[in-house]
């Protein structure tokens, strides 16, 4: 990850049940290209910040990625990720796809689950991957 001169919009939300701050950051250079998103956590607004997940080419051009506090579940682990995507498809000769499916150039809401340390990842069929 290259943090130098590549960061765009950053948003921070307090996840009260987990007592954590969650920051969403989009790398935004060059502007009309694929962009990646980082989600970080901290115990205090001033940090230190720890990387939760790096999502390469998220959207594939997601911007203003944020976690609305109103849509964080009581467990603090189920939440909604809000973003818009692909404002400049085909600029600079780059054809963009919607990744994840259901993205659009509009308001996108995708449900997320933050896993606890050591928690197994559920597969789409409901089985668990350890």
mmCIF file of C-alpha atoms in Angstrom:
data_model
loop_
_atom_site.group_PDB
_atom_site.id
_atom_site.type_symbol
_atom_site.label_atom_id
_atom_site.label_comp_id
_atom_site.label_asym_id
_atom_site.label_seq_id
_atom_site.Cartn_x
_atom_site.Cartn_y
_atom_site.Cartn_z
ATOM 1 C CA UNK A 1 0.000 0.000 0.000
ATOM 2 C CA UNK A 2 1.381 3.367 -0.972
ATOM 3 C CA UNK A 3 0.011 6.030 1.357
ATOM 4 C CA UNK A 4 2.065 8.849 -0.210
ATOM 5 C CA UNK A 5 0.013 11.314 -2.269
ATOM 6 C CA UNK A 6 -2.721 8.758 -2.924
ATOM 7 C CA UNK A 7 -5.421 9.380 -0.357
ATOM 8 C CA UNK A 8 -8.800 10.827 -1.167
ATOM 9 C CA UNK A 9 -11.879 11.129 1.043
ATOM 10 C CA UNK A 10 -11.649 9.802 4.597
ATOM 11 C CA UNK A 11 -14.696 9.309 6.832
ATOM 12 C CA UNK A 12 -14.838 8.250 10.488
ATOM 13 C CA UNK A 13 -17.711 6.658 12.403
ATOM 14 C CA UNK A 14 -17.886 5.684 16.062
ATOM 15 C CA UNK A 15 -19.058 2.088 16.564
ATOM 16 C CA UNK A 16 -20.501 2.430 20.077
ATOM 17 C CA UNK A 17 -21.091 -1.284 20.835
ATOM 18 C CA UNK A 18 -17.446 -2.098 20.000
ATOM 19 C CA UNK A 19 -16.113 1.185 21.430
ATOM 20 C CA UNK A 20 -14.065 1.623 18.238
ATOM 21 C CA UNK A 21 -13.677 4.318 15.624
ATOM 22 C CA UNK A 22 -13.907 3.034 12.037
ATOM 23 C CA UNK A 23 -12.249 4.989 9.241
ATOM 24 C CA UNK A 24 -12.932 4.450 5.537
ATOM 25 C CA UNK A 25 -10.289 5.831 3.168
ATOM 26 C CA UNK A 26 -10.267 5.818 -0.626
ATOM 27 C CA UNK A 27 -7.059 6.166 -2.578
ATOM 28 C CA UNK A 28 -7.923 8.621 -5.297
ATOM 29 C CA UNK A 29 -4.999 9.017 -7.631
ATOM 30 C CA UNK A 30 -5.285 9.158 -10.520
ATOM 31 C CA UNK A 31 -8.837 10.450 -10.170
ATOM 32 C CA UNK A 32 -10.315 8.757 -13.250
ATOM 33 C CA UNK A 33 -9.079 5.209 -12.667
ATOM 34 C CA UNK A 34 -9.779 2.239 -10.420
ATOM 35 C CA UNK A 35 -9.605 3.113 -6.712
ATOM 36 C CA UNK A 36 -9.010 0.978 -3.647
ATOM 37 C CA UNK A 37 -10.534 1.369 -0.197
ATOM 38 C CA UNK A 38 -9.084 0.844 3.279
ATOM 39 C CA UNK A 39 -11.046 0.311 6.477
ATOM 40 C CA UNK A 40 -9.152 1.009 9.683
ATOM 41 C CA UNK A 41 -9.979 0.903 13.398
ATOM 42 C CA UNK A 42 -8.801 2.791 16.470
ATOM 43 C CA UNK A 43 -9.691 3.045 20.139
ATOM 44 C CA UNK A 44 -9.394 6.843 19.994
ATOM 45 C CA UNK A 45 -10.171 9.342 17.248
ATOM 46 C CA UNK A 46 -6.528 10.401 17.260
ATOM 47 C CA UNK A 47 -5.322 6.813 16.697
ATOM 48 C CA UNK A 48 -3.214 4.839 16.426
ATOM 49 C CA UNK A 49 -5.101 3.355 13.471
ATOM 50 C CA UNK A 50 -4.944 -0.358 12.531
ATOM 51 C CA UNK A 51 -5.862 -1.803 9.147
ATOM 52 C CA UNK A 52 -8.979 -4.012 9.179
ATOM 53 C CA UNK A 53 -9.208 -4.643 5.446
ATOM 54 C CA UNK A 54 -7.728 -3.433 2.158
ATOM 55 C CA UNK A 55 -10.182 -3.731 -0.750
ATOM 56 C CA UNK A 56 -8.295 -3.423 -4.028
ATOM 57 C CA UNK A 57 -10.299 -1.810 -6.851
ATOM 58 C CA UNK A 58 -13.389 -1.619 -4.639
ATOM 59 C CA UNK A 59 -16.377 -0.356 -6.560
ATOM 60 C CA UNK A 60 -14.240 -0.490 -8.939
ATOM 61 C CA UNK A 61 -14.222 3.265 -8.479
ATOM 62 C CA UNK A 62 -15.973 3.693 -5.122
ATOM 63 C CA UNK A 63 -15.916 7.107 -3.520
ATOM 64 C CA UNK A 64 -17.214 8.712 -0.324
ATOM 65 C CA UNK A 65 -17.136 5.296 1.344
ATOM 66 C CA UNK A 66 -18.647 5.570 4.821
ATOM 67 C CA UNK A 67 -20.389 3.657 7.592
ATOM 68 C CA UNK A 68 -23.558 5.462 8.737
ATOM 69 C CA UNK A 69 -23.753 5.121 12.536
ATOM 70 C CA UNK A 70 -27.545 4.770 12.312
ATOM 71 C CA UNK A 71 -27.018 1.470 10.460
ATOM 72 C CA UNK A 72 -24.712 -0.276 12.951
ATOM 73 C CA UNK A 73 -26.387 -3.259 14.630
ATOM 74 C CA UNK A 74 -26.606 -3.708 18.386
ATOM 75 C CA UNK A 75 -23.680 -6.152 18.308
ATOM 76 C CA UNK A 76 -21.469 -3.541 16.606
ATOM 77 C CA UNK A 77 -20.370 -6.157 14.070
ATOM 78 C CA UNK A 78 -23.255 -5.967 11.603
ATOM 79 C CA UNK A 79 -23.234 -2.694 9.711
ATOM 80 C CA UNK A 80 -23.912 -1.097 6.346
ATOM 81 C CA UNK A 81 -21.217 0.292 4.069
ATOM 82 C CA UNK A 82 -22.415 3.263 2.021
ATOM 83 C CA UNK A 83 -20.726 4.499 -1.172
ATOM 84 C CA UNK A 84 -21.188 5.554 -4.781
ATOM 85 C CA UNK A 85 -19.201 4.056 -7.643
ATOM 86 C CA UNK A 86 -17.940 4.502 -11.179
ATOM 87 C CA UNK A 87 -18.447 8.215 -11.786
ATOM 88 C CA UNK A 88 -15.998 8.154 -14.701
ATOM 89 C CA UNK A 89 -16.394 4.845 -16.569
ATOM 90 C CA UNK A 90 -14.333 4.574 -19.745
ATOM 91 C CA UNK A 91 -12.273 7.732 -18.988
ATOM 92 C CA UNK A 92 -8.587 7.251 -19.695
ATOM 93 C CA UNK A 93 -9.512 4.099 -21.623
ATOM 94 C CA UNK A 94 -10.344 2.175 -18.428
ATOM 95 C CA UNK A 95 -13.547 0.123 -18.579
ATOM 96 C CA UNK A 96 -14.995 -0.198 -15.079
ATOM 97 C CA UNK A 97 -17.169 -2.969 -13.671
ATOM 98 C CA UNK A 98 -19.361 -2.846 -10.585
ATOM 99 C CA UNK A 99 -17.475 -4.803 -7.951
ATOM 100 C CA UNK A 100 -19.139 -5.873 -5.722
ATOM 101 C CA UNK A 101 -22.295 -6.595 -7.713
ATOM 102 C CA UNK A 102 -25.096 -4.198 -6.856
ATOM 103 C CA UNK A 103 -22.854 -1.151 -7.008
ATOM 104 C CA UNK A 104 -23.931 1.796 -9.110
ATOM 105 C CA UNK A 105 -23.412 5.466 -9.799
ATOM 106 C CA UNK A 106 -25.831 6.363 -7.027
ATOM 107 C CA UNK A 107 -26.388 5.478 -3.374
ATOM 108 C CA UNK A 108 -25.075 1.974 -2.665
ATOM 109 C CA UNK A 109 -25.623 0.200 0.651
ATOM 110 C CA UNK A 110 -23.980 -3.155 1.319
ATOM 111 C CA UNK A 111 -24.330 -5.078 4.574
ATOM 112 C CA UNK A 112 -21.058 -6.100 6.248
ATOM 113 C CA UNK A 113 -20.149 -8.304 9.166
ATOM 114 C CA UNK A 114 -17.002 -7.558 11.149
ATOM 115 C CA UNK A 115 -15.518 -10.831 12.339
ATOM 116 C CA UNK A 116 -14.115 -11.215 15.833
ATOM 117 C CA UNK A 117 -10.475 -12.340 16.068
ATOM 118 C CA UNK A 118 -10.371 -16.062 15.297
ATOM 119 C CA UNK A 119 -14.000 -16.158 14.094
ATOM 120 C CA UNK A 120 -14.467 -18.394 11.055
ATOM 121 C CA UNK A 121 -15.635 -16.900 7.762
ATOM 122 C CA UNK A 122 -19.109 -18.081 6.656
ATOM 123 C CA UNK A 123 -19.440 -19.137 3.024
ATOM 124 C CA UNK A 124 -22.481 -18.140 0.903
ATOM 125 C CA UNK A 125 -23.924 -21.651 1.354
ATOM 126 C CA UNK A 126 -23.941 -21.150 5.141
ATOM 127 C CA UNK A 127 -21.028 -23.495 5.835
ATOM 128 C CA UNK A 128 -18.039 -22.165 7.753
ATOM 129 C CA UNK A 129 -14.483 -21.868 6.470
ATOM 130 C CA UNK A 130 -11.871 -22.065 9.214
#
